[in-house]
Every structure is written in structure tokens, then in C-alpha cells.
mmCIF file of C-alpha atoms in Angstrom:
data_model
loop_
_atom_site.group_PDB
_atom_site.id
_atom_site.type_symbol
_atom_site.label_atom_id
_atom_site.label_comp_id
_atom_site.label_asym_id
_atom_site.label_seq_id
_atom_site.Cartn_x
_atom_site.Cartn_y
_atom_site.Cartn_z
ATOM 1 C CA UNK A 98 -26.371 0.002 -14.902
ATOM 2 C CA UNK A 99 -26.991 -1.864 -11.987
ATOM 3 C CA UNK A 100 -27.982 -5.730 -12.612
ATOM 4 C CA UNK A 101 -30.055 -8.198 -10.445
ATOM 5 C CA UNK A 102 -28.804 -8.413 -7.160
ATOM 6 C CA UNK A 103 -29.806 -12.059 -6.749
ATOM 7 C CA UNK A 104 -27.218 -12.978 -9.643
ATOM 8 C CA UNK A 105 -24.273 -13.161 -6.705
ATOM 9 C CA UNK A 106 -24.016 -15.067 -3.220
ATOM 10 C CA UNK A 107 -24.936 -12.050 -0.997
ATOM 11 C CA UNK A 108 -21.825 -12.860 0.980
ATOM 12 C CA UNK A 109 -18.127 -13.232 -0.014
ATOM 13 C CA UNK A 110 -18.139 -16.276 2.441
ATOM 14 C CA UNK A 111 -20.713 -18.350 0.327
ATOM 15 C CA UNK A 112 -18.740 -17.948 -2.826
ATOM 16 C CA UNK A 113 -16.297 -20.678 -4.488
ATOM 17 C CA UNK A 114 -12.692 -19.045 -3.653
ATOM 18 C CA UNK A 115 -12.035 -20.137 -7.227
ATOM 19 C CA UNK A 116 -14.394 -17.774 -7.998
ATOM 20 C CA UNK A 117 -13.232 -14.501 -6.162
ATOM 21 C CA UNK A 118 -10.402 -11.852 -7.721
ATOM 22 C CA UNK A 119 -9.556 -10.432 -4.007
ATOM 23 C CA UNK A 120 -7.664 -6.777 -4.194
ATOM 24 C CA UNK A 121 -3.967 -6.521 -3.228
ATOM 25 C CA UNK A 122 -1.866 -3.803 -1.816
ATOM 26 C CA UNK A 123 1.745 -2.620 -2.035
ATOM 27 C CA UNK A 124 3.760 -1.783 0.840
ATOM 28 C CA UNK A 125 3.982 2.013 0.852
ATOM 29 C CA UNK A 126 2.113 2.576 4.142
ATOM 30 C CA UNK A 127 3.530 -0.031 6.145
ATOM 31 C CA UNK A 128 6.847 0.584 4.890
ATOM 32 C CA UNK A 129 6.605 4.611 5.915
ATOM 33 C CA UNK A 130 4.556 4.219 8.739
ATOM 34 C CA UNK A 131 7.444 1.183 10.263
ATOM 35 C CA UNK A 132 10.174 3.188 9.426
ATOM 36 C CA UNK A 133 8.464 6.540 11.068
ATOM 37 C CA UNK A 134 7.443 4.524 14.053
ATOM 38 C CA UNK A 135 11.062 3.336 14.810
ATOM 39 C CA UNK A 136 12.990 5.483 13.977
ATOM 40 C CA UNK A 137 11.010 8.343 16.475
ATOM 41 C CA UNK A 138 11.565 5.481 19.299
ATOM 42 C CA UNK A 139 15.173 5.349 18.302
ATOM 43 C CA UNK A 140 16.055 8.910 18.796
ATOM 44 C CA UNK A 141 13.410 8.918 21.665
ATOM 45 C CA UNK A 142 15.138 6.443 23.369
ATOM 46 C CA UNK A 143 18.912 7.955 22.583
ATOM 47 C CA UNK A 144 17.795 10.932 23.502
ATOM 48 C CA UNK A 145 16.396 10.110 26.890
ATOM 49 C CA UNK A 146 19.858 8.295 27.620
ATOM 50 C CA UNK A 147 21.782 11.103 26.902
ATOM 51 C CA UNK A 148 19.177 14.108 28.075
ATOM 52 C CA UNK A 149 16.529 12.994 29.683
ATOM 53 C CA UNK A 150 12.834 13.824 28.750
ATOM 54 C CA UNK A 151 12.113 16.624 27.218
ATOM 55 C CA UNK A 152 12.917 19.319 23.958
ATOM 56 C CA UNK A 153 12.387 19.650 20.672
ATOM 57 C CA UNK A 154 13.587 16.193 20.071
ATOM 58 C CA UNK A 155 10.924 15.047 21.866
ATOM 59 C CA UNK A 156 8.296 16.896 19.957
ATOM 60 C CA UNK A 157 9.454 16.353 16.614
ATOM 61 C CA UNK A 158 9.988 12.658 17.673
ATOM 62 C CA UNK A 159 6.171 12.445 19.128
ATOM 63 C CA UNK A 160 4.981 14.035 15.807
ATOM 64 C CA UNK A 161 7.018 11.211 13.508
ATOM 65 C CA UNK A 162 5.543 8.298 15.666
ATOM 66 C CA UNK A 163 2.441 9.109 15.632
ATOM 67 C CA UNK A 164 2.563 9.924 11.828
ATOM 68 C CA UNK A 165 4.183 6.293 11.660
ATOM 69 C CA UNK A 166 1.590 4.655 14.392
ATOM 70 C CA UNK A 167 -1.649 6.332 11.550
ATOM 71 C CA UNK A 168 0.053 5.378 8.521
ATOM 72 C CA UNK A 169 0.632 1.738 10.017
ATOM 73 C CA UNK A 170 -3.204 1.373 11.134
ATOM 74 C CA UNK A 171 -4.455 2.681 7.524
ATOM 75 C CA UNK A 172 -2.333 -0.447 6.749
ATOM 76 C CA UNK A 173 -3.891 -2.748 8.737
ATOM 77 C CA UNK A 174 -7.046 -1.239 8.315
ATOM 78 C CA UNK A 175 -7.869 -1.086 4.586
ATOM 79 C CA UNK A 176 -6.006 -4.887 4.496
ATOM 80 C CA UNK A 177 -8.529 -6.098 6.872
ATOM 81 C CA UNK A 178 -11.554 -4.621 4.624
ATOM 82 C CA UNK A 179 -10.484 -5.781 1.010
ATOM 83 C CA UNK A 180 -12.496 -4.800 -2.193
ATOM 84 C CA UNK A 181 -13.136 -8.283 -3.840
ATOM 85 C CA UNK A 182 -14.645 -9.345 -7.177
ATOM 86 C CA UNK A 183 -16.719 -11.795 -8.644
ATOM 87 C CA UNK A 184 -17.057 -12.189 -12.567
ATOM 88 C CA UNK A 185 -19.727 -14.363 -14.183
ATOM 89 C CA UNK A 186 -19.583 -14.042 -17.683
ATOM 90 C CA UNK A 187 -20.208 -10.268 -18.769
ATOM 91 C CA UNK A 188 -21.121 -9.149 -14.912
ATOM 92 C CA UNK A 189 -19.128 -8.144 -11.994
ATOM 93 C CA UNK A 190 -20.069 -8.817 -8.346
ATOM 94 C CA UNK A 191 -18.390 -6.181 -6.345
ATOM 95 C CA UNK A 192 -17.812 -6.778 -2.456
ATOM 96 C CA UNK A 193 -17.202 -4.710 -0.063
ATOM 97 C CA UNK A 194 -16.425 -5.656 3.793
ATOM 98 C CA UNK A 195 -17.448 -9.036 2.736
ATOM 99 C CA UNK A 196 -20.897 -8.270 1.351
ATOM 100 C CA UNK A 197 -22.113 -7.825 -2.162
ATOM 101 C CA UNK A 198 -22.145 -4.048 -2.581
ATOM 102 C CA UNK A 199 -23.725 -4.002 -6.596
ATOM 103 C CA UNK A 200 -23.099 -5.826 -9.814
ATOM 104 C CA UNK A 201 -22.052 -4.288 -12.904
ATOM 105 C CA UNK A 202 -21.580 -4.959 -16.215
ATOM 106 C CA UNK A 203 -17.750 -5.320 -17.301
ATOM 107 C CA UNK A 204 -18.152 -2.607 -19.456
ATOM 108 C CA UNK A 205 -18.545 -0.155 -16.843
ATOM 109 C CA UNK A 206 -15.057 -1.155 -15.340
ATOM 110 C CA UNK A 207 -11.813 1.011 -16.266
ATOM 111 C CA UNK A 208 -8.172 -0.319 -16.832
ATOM 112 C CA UNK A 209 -5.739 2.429 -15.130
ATOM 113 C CA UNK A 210 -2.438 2.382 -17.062
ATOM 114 C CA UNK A 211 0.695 3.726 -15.861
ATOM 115 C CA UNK A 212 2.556 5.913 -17.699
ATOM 116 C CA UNK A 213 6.302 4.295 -17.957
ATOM 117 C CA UNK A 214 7.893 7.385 -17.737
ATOM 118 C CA UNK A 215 6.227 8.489 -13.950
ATOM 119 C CA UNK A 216 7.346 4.725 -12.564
ATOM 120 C CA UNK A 217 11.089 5.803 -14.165
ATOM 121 C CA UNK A 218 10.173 9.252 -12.017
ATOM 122 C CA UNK A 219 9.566 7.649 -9.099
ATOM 123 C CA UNK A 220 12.378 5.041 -9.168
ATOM 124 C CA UNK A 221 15.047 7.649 -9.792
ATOM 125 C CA UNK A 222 13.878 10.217 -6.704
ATOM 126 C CA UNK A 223 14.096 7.256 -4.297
ATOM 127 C CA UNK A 224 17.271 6.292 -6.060
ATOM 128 C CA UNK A 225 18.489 9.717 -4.721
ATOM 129 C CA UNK A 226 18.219 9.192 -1.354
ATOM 130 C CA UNK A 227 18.401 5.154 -1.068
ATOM 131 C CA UNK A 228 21.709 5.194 -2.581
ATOM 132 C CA UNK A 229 23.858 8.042 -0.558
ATOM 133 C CA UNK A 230 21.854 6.406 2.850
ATOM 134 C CA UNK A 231 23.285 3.007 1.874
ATOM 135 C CA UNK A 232 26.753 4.216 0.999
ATOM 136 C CA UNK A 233 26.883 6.051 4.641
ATOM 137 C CA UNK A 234 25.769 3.174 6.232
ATOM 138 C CA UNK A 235 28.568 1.339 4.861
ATOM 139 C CA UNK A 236 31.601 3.507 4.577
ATOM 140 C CA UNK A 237 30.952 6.430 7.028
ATOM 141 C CA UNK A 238 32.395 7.405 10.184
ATOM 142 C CA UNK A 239 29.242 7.626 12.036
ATOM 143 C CA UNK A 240 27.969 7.152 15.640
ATOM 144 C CA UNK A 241 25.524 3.582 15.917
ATOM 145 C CA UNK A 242 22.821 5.814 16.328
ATOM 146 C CA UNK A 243 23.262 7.449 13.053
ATOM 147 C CA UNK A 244 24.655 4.128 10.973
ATOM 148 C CA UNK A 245 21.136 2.390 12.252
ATOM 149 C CA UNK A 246 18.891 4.991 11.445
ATOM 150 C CA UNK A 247 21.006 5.099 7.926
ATOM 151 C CA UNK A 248 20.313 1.368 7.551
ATOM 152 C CA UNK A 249 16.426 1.474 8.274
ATOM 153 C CA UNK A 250 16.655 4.804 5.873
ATOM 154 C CA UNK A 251 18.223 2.211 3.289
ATOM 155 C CA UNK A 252 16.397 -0.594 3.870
ATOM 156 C CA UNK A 253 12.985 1.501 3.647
ATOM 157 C CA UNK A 254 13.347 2.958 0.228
ATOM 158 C CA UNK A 255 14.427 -0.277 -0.699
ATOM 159 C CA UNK A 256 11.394 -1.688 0.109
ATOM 160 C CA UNK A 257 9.238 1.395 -1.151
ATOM 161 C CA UNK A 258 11.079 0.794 -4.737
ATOM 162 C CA UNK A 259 10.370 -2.797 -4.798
ATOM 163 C CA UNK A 260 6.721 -2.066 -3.708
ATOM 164 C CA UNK A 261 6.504 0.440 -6.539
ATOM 165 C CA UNK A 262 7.694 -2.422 -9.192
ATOM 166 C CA UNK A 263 5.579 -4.618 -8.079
ATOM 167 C CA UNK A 264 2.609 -2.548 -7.889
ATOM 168 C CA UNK A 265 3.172 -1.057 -11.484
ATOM 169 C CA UNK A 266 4.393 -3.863 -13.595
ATOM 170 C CA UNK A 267 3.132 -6.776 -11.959
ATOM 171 C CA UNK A 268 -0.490 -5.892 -11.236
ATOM 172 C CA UNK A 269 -3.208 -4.540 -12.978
ATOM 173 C CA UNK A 270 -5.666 -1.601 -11.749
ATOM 174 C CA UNK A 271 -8.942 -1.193 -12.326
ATOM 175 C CA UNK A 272 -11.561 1.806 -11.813
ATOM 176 C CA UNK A 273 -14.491 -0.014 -10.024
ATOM 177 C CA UNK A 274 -17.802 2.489 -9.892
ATOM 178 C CA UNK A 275 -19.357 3.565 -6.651
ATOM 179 C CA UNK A 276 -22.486 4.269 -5.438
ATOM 180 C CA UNK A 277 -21.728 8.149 -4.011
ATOM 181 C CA UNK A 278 -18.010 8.560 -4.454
ATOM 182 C CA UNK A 279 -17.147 8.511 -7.934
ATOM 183 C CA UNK A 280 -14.579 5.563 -8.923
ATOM 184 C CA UNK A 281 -12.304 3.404 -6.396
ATOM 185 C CA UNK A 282 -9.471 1.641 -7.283
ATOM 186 C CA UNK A 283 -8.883 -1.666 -7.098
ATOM 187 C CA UNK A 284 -5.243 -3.668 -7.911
ATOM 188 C CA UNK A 285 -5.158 -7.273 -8.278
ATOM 189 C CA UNK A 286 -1.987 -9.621 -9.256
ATOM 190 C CA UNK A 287 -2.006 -10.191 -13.075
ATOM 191 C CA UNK A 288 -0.667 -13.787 -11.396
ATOM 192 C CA UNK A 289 -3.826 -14.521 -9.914
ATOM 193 C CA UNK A 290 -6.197 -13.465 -13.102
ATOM 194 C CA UNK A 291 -4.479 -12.223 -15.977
ATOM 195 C CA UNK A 292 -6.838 -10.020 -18.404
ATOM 196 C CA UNK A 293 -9.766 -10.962 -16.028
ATOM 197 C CA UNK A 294 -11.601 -8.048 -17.509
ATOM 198 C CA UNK A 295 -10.218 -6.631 -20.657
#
């Protein structure tokens, strides 16, 4: 049920900041969109030394980037347009792009719980690959072309691990309703507002 909308400032920007729960990320995107981006440069740029332009290097190296350059402007895009809340009592100002978007009642907010067993899942498949990357990066015989792209392979799914920690044990996620589109998620730091709305 949608409340009054004169119950919230109709913009973000007149609110106290003590006030507004602003949504975080992890690093996902930006961490597989960086490491996409460089490392199709990388073997772009090798491979023009040693080749010239042209090939399936080339291609497959064109495809990677610009997988890497979209993943890296959702990044910066949906960063730049953060979901933020206000809560007064038992209702929920919801912003969107800055503007108040509806107010609900807390009631008709979800918690999202993890299932410990799918963050174990996840930890252990990038496990997989971070650790025999790392090892070769260290101990291998390989060319500096392969030994860098070994270390940004390592230090990548580092990253994506940590982000996936973070996201899952130190955050809480919430189903926020929408207009047209169902439910949206939204994360915020259990640092910033700890059982804001359970």
C-alpha cells in the first residue's frame, strides 16, 4: 500500500544524510569487466608486436574488451544511480535517481537470506581456479606475457572472493517493491544500519 507522498522530502538532496540508508555494491562487475578489458589489450598489444594486426587473436581479443568495456560501464552506471532509503518510523521512502519514487510500509519490505552452503559453493569454484593461477604465477616457467596475465587471473578472483564475503556476510539485502517490475534488490552495509528494517 502506497502511503502519502508528502510524508518524504521529494528529493534525496533535501534530506538529513543522517537520515538516508544509501545501497552498496560489490565488486563483481568492475572486477570482470577490468580484468576482461586488460587482459584483451595485453594479448592485443603482444600480438601486434609479434604479428601484426590481424587473426583470430584479434577477434577473440575485440570480443573480451568489449565484454570488459560493458561490464565496466554497468559498473559505473548503476553506481552513479543508487537506490536509497528513508525510514520514518513504520514507513519507507524509496529513491530512485535521487527522487522519491513511493513510500511503503516496512512490512511490505523482504529480507533475502543467503543460504551458507551456495556462498561455500561459490568460494570453492573460484578457489579452483585462483589457486593453480597463483601457483603458476609464482613457480612456473612461463613467458612475461603469460606470468602477467596469470597474476591479473590471480589477483581477479581474489578480488571476486573477497567481494563475495563481503557482499554475503557483511551486508544485508532487502526485496524493495516496484511499481511495474516486480521486486528490486537493494544491499546496504549492516555497518551503516544494522536491523534497519527487521
Amino acid at each position: 500500500m502506497e502511503l502519502a507522498r508528502d510524508s518524504f522530502p521529494q528529493s534525496l538532496g533535501d534530506a538529513h544524510p543522517d537520515k538516508v540508508l544509501v545501497e552498496t555494491y560489490g565488486w563483481q562487475f568492475g572486477t570482470w569487466g577490468g580484468l576482461c578489458a586488460l587482459l584483451a589489450c595485453f594479448v592485443l598489444a603482444s600480438e601486434y608486436i609479434e604479428k601484426g594486426p590481424g587473426g583470430t587473436e584479434w577477434l577473440a581479443s575485440g570480443v573480451v574488451a568489449a565484454a570488459g568495456v560493458a561490464m565496466l560501464a554497468y559498473e559505473v552506471r548503476r553506481r552513479s544511480n543508487r537506490t536509497a532509503l528513508i525510514i520514518d518510523g513504520d514507513r519507507v521512502g524509496i529513491y530512485r535517481r535521487g527522487r522519491l519514487d513511493a513510500q511503503v510500509s516496512r512490512g511490505e519490505i523482504g529480507c533475502y537470506r543467503f543460504e551458507p552452503m551456495n556462498t561455500v559453493e561459490i568460494l570453492i569454484a573460484l578457489g579452483m581456479f585462483g589457486v593453480p593461477a597463483g601457483i603458476l604465477s609464482l613457480v612456473a616457467p612461463l613467458s612475461i606475457r603469460d606470468r602477467v596475465l596469470a597474476i591479473a587471473a590471480t589477483l581477479a578472483i581474489a578480488s571476486a572472493i573477497a567481494s563475495s564475503i563481503r557482499t554475503r556476510h557483511y551486508c544485508d539485502i532487502y526485496l524493495l517493491p516496484r511499481r511495474r517490475r516486480g521486486l528490486e534488490w537493494f544491499m546496504a552495509s549492516r555497518s551503516l544500519r544494522l536491523n534497519v528494517l527487521r
